[in-house]
Coordinates of C-alpha atoms and ligand atoms in Angstrom, one line a residue:
M1 CA -18.3 16.3 20.6
T2 CA -20.6 19.2 20.0
A3 CA -20.1 21.7 17.2
T4 CA -18.7 24.3 19.5
E5 CA -16.2 22.0 20.8
T6 CA -14.8 20.8 17.6
P7 CA -11.9 22.9 16.5
T8 CA -11.8 24.1 13.0
I9 CA -8.4 22.9 11.5
F10 CA -6.4 24.3 8.5
A11 CA -3.3 23.2 6.8
P12 CA -1.8 23.9 3.3
A13 CA -3.1 21.2 1.0
T14 CA -0.2 21.7 -1.6
A15 CA 3.5 20.8 -0.9
P16 CA 5.7 23.4 0.5
G17 CA 7.9 25.3 -1.9
R18 CA 7.6 27.9 -4.5
A19 CA 4.7 27.3 -6.8
G20 CA 2.1 29.1 -8.9
V21 CA -0.7 28.4 -6.6
A22 CA -1.0 27.1 -3.1
V23 CA -4.1 25.7 -1.6
L24 CA -5.1 26.1 2.1
R25 CA -7.8 24.2 3.3
L26 CA -10.1 24.8 6.4
S27 CA -12.5 22.2 7.9
G28 CA -14.9 22.6 10.8
P29 CA -17.7 24.8 12.1
L30 CA -15.9 28.1 11.8
A31 CA -14.7 27.4 8.2
F32 CA -17.4 29.5 6.6
S33 CA -17.1 32.7 9.1
V34 CA -13.4 32.6 8.8
L35 CA -13.6 32.9 5.1
A36 CA -16.3 35.6 5.3
S37 CA -14.0 37.7 7.7
L38 CA -11.0 37.4 5.3
T39 CA -13.1 38.6 2.3
D40 CA -15.3 41.4 3.7
D41 CA -18.4 39.2 4.0
K42 CA -18.3 38.3 0.3
R43 CA -20.8 35.5 -0.4
F44 CA -19.7 32.2 -2.0
S45 CA -22.0 29.9 -3.6
P46 CA -21.3 26.4 -2.5
R47 CA -19.0 24.4 -4.7
V48 CA -18.3 27.3 -7.1
L49 CA -14.8 28.6 -7.3
S50 CA -15.1 32.3 -7.1
F51 CA -12.6 35.2 -7.2
A52 CA -11.7 36.9 -3.9
R53 CA -9.2 39.4 -2.2
F54 CA -8.1 38.2 1.2
Y55 CA -7.5 40.8 4.0
D56 CA -6.1 40.7 7.4
P57 CA -9.3 41.2 9.4
T58 CA -7.6 43.0 12.3
T59 CA -5.6 45.4 10.2
G60 CA -7.5 45.5 6.9
E61 CA -4.2 44.9 5.0
L62 CA -4.6 43.0 1.6
I63 CA -2.8 39.8 2.0
D64 CA -3.3 38.4 -1.6
S65 CA -6.0 37.9 -4.2
G66 CA -6.9 34.5 -5.5
L67 CA -9.9 32.1 -5.4
A68 CA -12.1 30.4 -2.7
V69 CA -14.6 27.6 -2.8
S70 CA -16.8 26.5 0.1
F71 CA -18.2 22.8 0.7
P72 CA -21.0 22.8 3.1
A73 CA -21.4 19.8 5.3
P74 CA -22.0 17.1 4.9
A75 CA -21.1 17.0 1.0
S76 CA -17.5 17.6 1.6
F77 CA -14.2 15.5 2.0
T78 CA -14.3 15.7 5.8
G79 CA -18.1 15.8 6.1
E80 CA -17.7 19.1 7.8
D81 CA -17.9 22.6 6.4
V82 CA -14.8 22.9 4.1
V83 CA -13.2 25.8 2.7
E84 CA -10.4 25.9 0.3
I85 CA -8.4 29.1 -0.5
H86 CA -6.3 29.4 -3.6
I87 CA -3.5 31.9 -3.2
H88 CA 0.0 32.6 -4.8
G89 CA 2.4 30.0 -3.9
S90 CA 5.0 32.0 -2.2
A91 CA 6.2 31.3 1.3
A92 CA 5.5 34.9 2.4
V93 CA 1.9 34.7 1.2
I94 CA 1.3 31.4 2.8
S95 CA 3.0 32.3 6.0
K96 CA 0.9 35.6 6.4
L97 CA -2.5 33.8 5.9
V98 CA -1.4 31.0 8.1
S99 CA -0.6 33.5 10.9
V100 CA -3.9 35.2 10.5
L101 CA -5.8 31.9 10.6
A102 CA -3.7 30.7 13.6
A103 CA -4.7 33.8 15.7
R104 CA -8.4 33.1 15.4
P105 CA -10.0 31.5 18.5
G106 CA -11.3 27.9 17.8
V107 CA -9.0 27.6 14.7
R108 CA -5.8 25.6 14.9
W109 CA -3.3 23.8 12.7
A110 CA -4.3 20.2 11.5
E111 CA -2.5 17.3 12.8
P112 CA -1.0 14.8 10.1
G113 CA -4.0 12.9 8.6
E114 CA -6.5 14.8 10.7
F115 CA -8.6 15.8 7.7
T116 CA -8.8 12.1 6.5
R117 CA -9.5 11.2 10.1
R118 CA -12.4 13.5 10.4
A119 CA -13.7 11.9 7.0
F120 CA -13.4 8.6 8.6
D121 CA -15.2 9.7 11.8
N122 CA -18.0 11.1 9.7
G123 CA -18.5 8.0 7.8
K124 CA -17.1 9.6 4.6
L125 CA -14.7 6.6 4.0
D126 CA -13.8 3.4 5.8
L127 CA -10.3 2.4 7.0
T128 CA -9.3 0.5 4.0
E129 CA -10.4 3.5 1.9
A130 CA -8.5 5.8 4.1
E131 CA -5.4 3.5 3.7
A132 CA -5.9 3.5 -0.1
L133 CA -5.7 7.3 -0.1
A134 CA -2.3 7.2 1.8
D135 CA -1.2 4.6 -0.7
L136 CA -2.4 6.8 -3.7
L137 CA -0.5 9.8 -2.2
A138 CA 2.6 7.7 -2.2
A139 CA 2.1 5.8 -5.5
E140 CA 5.1 5.8 -7.9
T141 CA 4.1 3.5 -10.5
E142 CA 1.2 2.7 -12.6
A143 CA 0.3 -0.6 -11.0
Q144 CA 0.4 1.2 -7.5
R145 CA -1.8 4.0 -8.7
R146 CA -4.4 1.7 -10.2
Q147 CA -4.4 -0.6 -7.1
A148 CA -4.8 2.3 -4.7
L149 CA -7.6 4.1 -6.8
H150 CA -9.6 0.9 -6.9
Q151 CA -9.2 0.4 -3.2
M152 CA -10.1 4.0 -2.6
D153 CA -13.3 3.4 -4.6
G154 CA -14.3 0.9 -1.9
A155 CA -13.6 -2.2 -3.8
L156 CA -11.9 -4.0 -1.0
A157 CA -14.3 -2.4 1.7
R158 CA -17.0 -4.1 -0.1
R159 CA -15.5 -7.4 -0.2
F160 CA -14.9 -7.3 3.4
E161 CA -18.4 -6.1 4.1
S162 CA -19.9 -8.6 2.1
L163 CA -18.2 -11.4 3.9
R164 CA -19.1 -9.7 7.2
T165 CA -22.7 -9.6 6.3
R166 CA -22.8 -13.1 5.2
A167 CA -21.1 -14.1 8.6
I168 CA -23.8 -12.1 10.4
D169 CA -26.5 -14.1 8.5
V170 CA -24.8 -17.3 9.5
L171 CA -24.7 -16.1 13.3
A172 CA -28.4 -15.2 13.0
F173 CA -29.1 -18.5 11.6
I174 CA -27.3 -20.5 14.3
E175 CA -28.8 -18.3 16.9
A176 CA -32.2 -18.7 15.8
V177 CA -31.7 -22.7 16.0
I178 CA -30.2 -22.2 19.6
D179 CA -33.2 -20.2 20.7
F180 CA -36.0 -22.2 18.9
P181 CA -34.4 -25.8 18.6
E182 CA -38.0 -27.5 18.2
D183 CA -38.6 -25.5 14.9
D184 CA -36.3 -27.6 12.9
L185 CA -34.5 -30.9 12.8
P186 CA -31.2 -30.4 14.5
T187 CA -29.0 -32.4 12.2
E188 CA -30.3 -30.8 9.1
T189 CA -29.9 -27.2 10.4
Q190 CA -26.3 -28.1 11.6
A191 CA -25.5 -29.1 8.2
Q192 CA -26.9 -26.1 6.6
S193 CA -24.8 -23.7 8.8
V194 CA -21.7 -25.8 8.2
K195 CA -22.3 -25.5 4.4
K196 CA -22.6 -21.6 4.8
I197 CA -19.5 -21.4 6.9
K198 CA -17.6 -23.6 4.5
T199 CA -18.5 -21.2 1.5
L200 CA -17.5 -18.3 3.8
C201 CA -14.2 -19.9 4.5
A202 CA -13.6 -20.5 0.9
D203 CA -14.0 -17.0 -0.2
L204 CA -12.2 -15.7 2.7
S205 CA -9.1 -17.8 2.0
E206 CA -9.3 -16.7 -1.7
L207 CA -9.1 -13.0 -0.2
V208 CA -6.2 -13.9 2.0
E209 CA -4.3 -15.4 -0.9
S210 CA -4.7 -12.1 -2.8
A211 CA -2.5 -10.5 -0.2
R212 CA 0.6 -11.8 -2.0
S213 CA -0.2 -10.0 -5.1
G214 CA -1.7 -6.9 -3.4
C215 CA 1.4 -6.4 -1.1
R216 CA 3.8 -7.0 -3.9
I217 CA 2.3 -4.1 -6.0
R218 CA 2.3 -1.9 -2.9
H219 CA 5.8 -2.5 -1.6
G220 CA 7.3 -3.6 -4.9
L221 CA 8.8 -6.8 -6.0
S222 CA 12.2 -8.0 -4.7
V223 CA 14.8 -9.3 -7.1
A224 CA 17.9 -10.8 -5.4
V225 CA 21.2 -11.2 -7.4
V226 CA 23.2 -14.0 -6.4
G227 CA 26.5 -15.3 -7.6
A228 CA 30.3 -16.0 -7.1
P229 CA 32.6 -12.9 -6.7
N230 CA 33.7 -11.2 -9.8
V231 CA 31.0 -12.8 -12.1
G232 CA 29.7 -9.2 -12.6
K233 CA 26.7 -8.9 -10.3
S234 CA 27.3 -5.3 -9.3
S235 CA 28.3 -4.3 -12.9
L236 CA 25.0 -5.9 -14.0
V237 CA 22.9 -4.0 -11.3
N238 CA 24.6 -0.7 -12.5
R239 CA 23.9 -1.6 -16.1
L240 CA 20.2 -2.2 -15.2
A241 CA 20.1 1.2 -13.5
G242 CA 21.4 3.1 -16.5
W243 CA 19.3 1.2 -19.0
D244 CA 16.8 3.5 -20.9
V245 CA 13.7 1.6 -20.3
A246 CA 14.4 1.2 -16.6
I247 CA 13.3 4.4 -14.9
V248 CA 15.0 4.5 -11.6
S249 CA 14.2 6.0 -8.3
P250 CA 15.6 9.2 -7.4
T251 CA 18.0 7.6 -4.9
A252 CA 19.6 5.3 -7.6
G253 CA 22.8 6.8 -8.8
T254 CA 25.3 5.2 -11.1
T255 CA 28.1 4.7 -8.6
R256 CA 29.9 1.2 -8.1
D257 CA 29.2 0.8 -4.6
R258 CA 25.4 0.8 -4.9
V259 CA 23.8 -2.6 -3.8
S260 CA 20.2 -2.1 -5.1
V261 CA 18.3 -0.3 -7.9
D262 CA 14.6 0.5 -8.1
L263 CA 13.1 -0.2 -11.4
V264 CA 9.6 0.2 -12.9
L265 CA 8.9 -2.6 -15.2
Q266 CA 5.4 -2.3 -17.0
G267 CA 4.2 -0.2 -14.2
L268 CA 5.3 -2.7 -11.6
P269 CA 7.9 -1.5 -8.9
V270 CA 10.9 -3.8 -8.7
T271 CA 13.9 -3.6 -6.5
V272 CA 17.0 -5.5 -7.6
T273 CA 19.5 -6.2 -4.9
D274 CA 23.1 -7.4 -5.3
T275 CA 23.1 -9.6 -2.2
A276 CA 26.8 -9.9 -2.2
G277 CA 26.9 -6.3 -1.4
L278 CA 24.9 -7.1 1.8
R279 CA 27.5 -9.8 2.6
D280 CA 30.5 -7.4 2.1
A281 CA 28.7 -4.8 4.3
A282 CA 28.1 -7.3 6.9
E283 CA 31.7 -8.6 7.2
D284 CA 32.0 -7.2 10.7
I285 CA 29.1 -8.8 12.1
E286 CA 29.6 -12.0 10.0
A287 CA 27.2 -14.7 11.2
E288 CA 24.1 -12.4 11.6
G289 CA 25.0 -10.6 8.4
I290 CA 25.2 -13.7 6.2
R291 CA 22.0 -14.9 7.7
R292 CA 20.3 -11.8 6.8
A293 CA 21.8 -11.9 3.4
E294 CA 20.8 -15.5 2.9
R295 CA 17.2 -14.7 4.2
A296 CA 17.0 -11.8 1.7
V297 CA 17.8 -14.3 -1.1
A298 CA 15.3 -16.9 0.1
M299 CA 12.4 -14.4 0.6
A300 CA 13.0 -12.6 -2.8
D301 CA 10.2 -12.8 -5.1
V302 CA 12.6 -13.6 -7.9
R303 CA 16.2 -14.7 -8.0
L304 CA 18.8 -14.0 -10.6
A305 CA 21.6 -16.4 -10.5
V306 CA 24.6 -14.8 -12.3
F307 CA 27.6 -16.9 -13.8
S308 CA 30.5 -15.8 -15.9
A309 CA 30.9 -16.9 -19.5
E310 CA 34.6 -17.5 -18.6
T311 CA 33.8 -20.3 -16.2
W312 CA 30.3 -21.4 -17.4
P313 CA 28.9 -23.9 -16.6
A314 CA 30.8 -23.7 -13.5
E315 CA 29.4 -27.0 -12.1
T316 CA 30.9 -26.6 -8.7
D317 CA 29.9 -23.0 -8.1
P318 CA 27.8 -22.9 -4.8
T319 CA 25.4 -20.4 -6.6
W320 CA 23.7 -23.5 -8.2
R321 CA 22.1 -24.3 -4.7
W322 CA 20.0 -21.1 -5.4
V323 CA 18.7 -22.3 -8.8
D324 CA 15.4 -24.0 -9.2
S325 CA 12.9 -23.9 -11.8
E326 CA 11.8 -20.4 -10.8
T327 CA 15.4 -18.9 -10.9
L328 CA 16.5 -16.6 -13.9
V329 CA 19.8 -17.9 -14.8
V330 CA 22.2 -15.3 -16.4
V331 CA 25.5 -15.8 -18.0
N332 CA 27.5 -12.6 -17.9
K333 CA 30.5 -11.4 -19.8
S334 CA 29.2 -12.7 -23.1
D335 CA 31.7 -10.5 -24.7
L336 CA 34.5 -12.8 -23.3
M337 CA 32.4 -16.1 -24.6
D338 CA 34.4 -18.7 -26.3
E339 CA 32.6 -19.5 -29.6
T340 CA 32.8 -23.2 -28.9
M341 CA 30.8 -23.0 -25.7
S342 CA 28.1 -25.4 -26.3
S343 CA 27.0 -26.1 -22.7
L344 CA 24.6 -23.0 -22.8
A345 CA 21.8 -25.2 -23.2
I346 CA 22.2 -26.1 -19.5
A347 CA 19.4 -24.3 -17.5
S348 CA 18.6 -22.1 -20.6
P349 CA 20.6 -19.0 -19.4
I350 CA 20.1 -15.6 -20.6
L351 CA 23.3 -14.4 -22.2
V352 CA 24.3 -10.8 -21.3
S353 CA 27.3 -8.5 -21.2
A354 CA 27.2 -5.8 -18.5
E355 CA 30.2 -4.5 -20.3
T356 CA 28.6 -4.0 -23.8
G357 CA 25.0 -4.1 -22.8
E358 CA 24.3 -7.1 -25.2
G359 CA 21.4 -9.2 -23.8
I360 CA 20.2 -6.6 -21.3
D361 CA 16.8 -6.0 -23.2
A362 CA 16.2 -9.8 -23.0
L363 CA 17.1 -9.9 -19.3
L364 CA 14.8 -7.0 -18.5
Q365 CA 12.1 -8.5 -20.6
A366 CA 12.5 -11.8 -18.7
L367 CA 12.2 -9.9 -15.4
T368 CA 9.1 -8.0 -16.6
D369 CA 7.6 -11.3 -17.6
R370 CA 8.5 -12.9 -14.3
A371 CA 7.1 -10.0 -12.2
S372 CA 3.9 -9.7 -14.1
A373 CA 3.2 -13.4 -13.7
L374 CA 3.9 -13.1 -10.0
V375 CA 1.4 -10.4 -9.6
A376 CA -1.2 -11.8 -11.8
Q377 CA -0.8 -15.4 -10.3
Q378 CA -2.8 -14.5 -7.1
A379 CA -4.9 -11.5 -8.3
G380 CA -8.4 -12.3 -8.2
P381 CA -10.9 -10.4 -10.5
S382 CA -11.5 -7.9 -7.7
A383 CA -9.5 -5.7 -5.1
P384 CA -6.6 -7.7 -3.2
I385 CA -5.6 -7.3 0.3
T386 CA -2.8 -4.7 0.2
R387 CA -1.6 -4.7 3.9
E388 CA -0.3 -6.9 6.5
R389 CA -2.9 -5.4 9.0
H390 CA -5.8 -6.7 6.6
R391 CA -4.2 -10.1 6.3
I392 CA -3.6 -10.8 9.9
L393 CA -7.2 -9.8 10.8
A394 CA -8.4 -11.9 7.7
V395 CA -6.4 -14.7 9.0
T396 CA -7.7 -14.6 12.5
A397 CA -11.4 -14.5 11.2
L398 CA -10.7 -17.4 8.9
T399 CA -9.0 -19.5 11.7
A400 CA -12.3 -18.7 13.8
L401 CA -14.5 -19.9 11.0
N402 CA -12.6 -23.0 10.5
R403 CA -12.8 -23.7 14.4
A404 CA -16.5 -23.1 14.0
L405 CA -16.6 -26.0 11.6
E406 CA -15.2 -28.3 14.2
Q407 CA -17.5 -27.3 17.0
Q408 CA -20.1 -29.7 18.1
E409 CA -21.9 -27.3 20.4
Q410 CA -23.8 -24.7 18.5
D411 CA -23.2 -22.2 21.4
L412 CA -19.5 -22.6 20.7
Q413 CA -19.9 -22.4 17.0
A414 CA -21.9 -19.1 17.4
E415 CA -19.1 -17.8 19.4
D416 CA -16.4 -18.5 16.8
V417 CA -18.5 -16.9 14.1
R418 CA -18.9 -13.8 16.4
L419 CA -15.3 -13.6 16.7
A420 CA -14.9 -13.8 13.0
I421 CA -17.5 -11.0 12.6
R422 CA -15.5 -8.7 14.8
E423 CA -12.1 -9.3 13.2
L424 CA -13.8 -8.6 9.8
G425 CA -15.2 -5.6 11.2
R426 CA -11.9 -4.4 12.3
I427 CA -10.6 -4.2 8.7
T428 CA -13.0 -1.7 7.8
G429 CA -13.0 0.1 11.1
R430 CA -16.6 -0.8 11.9
I431 CA -15.1 -2.0 15.1
D432 CA -13.5 0.6 17.2
V433 CA -9.8 0.1 17.3
E434 CA -8.3 3.3 18.6
D435 CA -4.7 2.1 18.6
V436 CA -5.1 1.2 14.9
L437 CA -6.6 4.4 13.9
G438 CA -3.8 6.5 15.4
R439 CA -1.1 4.5 13.5
I440 CA -3.1 4.7 10.2
F441 CA -3.8 8.4 10.2
S442 CA -0.3 9.3 11.3
E443 CA 1.1 8.0 7.8
F444 CA -0.5 11.2 6.2
C445 CA 1.3 14.2 5.9
I446 CA -0.3 17.4 7.3
G447 CA -3.0 18.7 5.1
K448 CA -4.4 15.4 4.1
Ligands
GDP501 P1 30.8 -8.9 -8.8 O1 31.8 -9.2 -7.7 O2 30.1 -10.2 -9.2 O3 29.7 -7.9 -8.3 O4 31.6 -8.5 -10.0 P2 31.9 -7.0 -10.5 O5 30.7 -6.4 -11.0 O6 32.7 -6.2 -9.5 O7 32.7 -7.4 -11.7 C1 34.1 -8.1 -11.6 C2 34.8 -7.8 -12.9 O8 34.4 -8.2 -14.0 C3 35.1 -6.2 -12.9 O9 36.4 -6.0 -13.2 C4 34.2 -5.9 -14.2 O10 34.7 -4.8 -15.0 C5 34.2 -7.2 -14.9 N1 33.1 -7.3 -15.7 C6 31.8 -7.3 -15.3 N2 30.9 -7.6 -16.4 C7 31.6 -7.8 -17.4 C8 31.4 -8.1 -18.7 O11 30.1 -8.3 -19.2 N3 32.4 -8.4 -19.6 C9 33.7 -8.3 -19.2 N4 34.6 -8.4 -20.1 N5 33.9 -7.9 -17.9 C10 33.0 -7.8 -17.0

């Protein structure tokens, strides 16, 4: 596309609503001339925020006064000429300026994610960095912020790029052997390429493994609360929601009918779900509903098995089938506990009372420890995989490399390595994948 064909786009970069300041951003070949026409040809030094009055160029009417800054291409977010206009954050000011901009030929509203898409098209960031930017904008906890920032800095891109470069080296090596077989001993060179592929496989599997921790941080960890009716599961979930240290998501209220609550434990997002609630809700669609509830329990990162002190140790309670060495066993209603209850030693339960709040701190601590351990378990020293998209492509590349190890024919081995290189290239966007691009950039809001 030539410069004259590329439309200049604009959108508010700040959220809608009344605010002290709103920022409007323009990107494209007309960005500077539009700014000049709004400001009576005032000159702006690049990357310096300057005071300006903004006028409607057709009527000469003053729209607002504020600040403006220009970023000449290619040293800008999008890689194009970019202008930021800082005005007062009122609906009337924004709407007046927007209508003036929209009236300009060659200038139009940006689509969701279009600024970032242009940055990608101009090589300013790769796909994993663009995804990380979306994650950073959506981050609600410390762990999410840290992970997204690290990935946005190119940490994951570098891991994939280094693997891809190494795979390209291996391919060049195999192809050289195919082209000049007489230059070396076939068995020796075969052994060398096998060795190189094996180390690549080991490093790639480590990266694939990191997806567990990366995706857990991105989506949050799931905690399933299981237990017989009336042991106090929903009281416990409600108690967790109201606890001081447990900052809850805006959707979490304090009503009795809630089935899940979002907590932030030491920066980690954690969703605690009372699965009995799922079962109750699913009464009409019995079989499927129960299957889903059971799957939710089986898939949960952490299981919390709740018993009542009144019936503890409840040997025949079917809840025991969910208890393994990883399950947190909780005995609720400690306020009703019989002093002679000696069987607490079984399964070393955490003793709580949803009624009085006793033991809730210890339960939260145990949950925090378990969540941190789960995330730390898989986390390597560098950036983990954070999306299913990366994981699927990485697994396909790994499968191809493992297949290459089995191949007797070097032609076939080369073909498998080539396939792995292509899949690795798709992760960072080096290989064109239009359908994926559309999906990734539509995640953004307008203005990013
Ligand atoms: P669920 O069916 O497991 O979700 O149980 P609920 O949370 O609905 O609680 C069942 C009953 O036990 C309710 O009457 C609660 O008030 C009561 N209950 C829950 N936790 C406690 C507790 O720690 N102590 C006492 N004494 N009663 C409790």
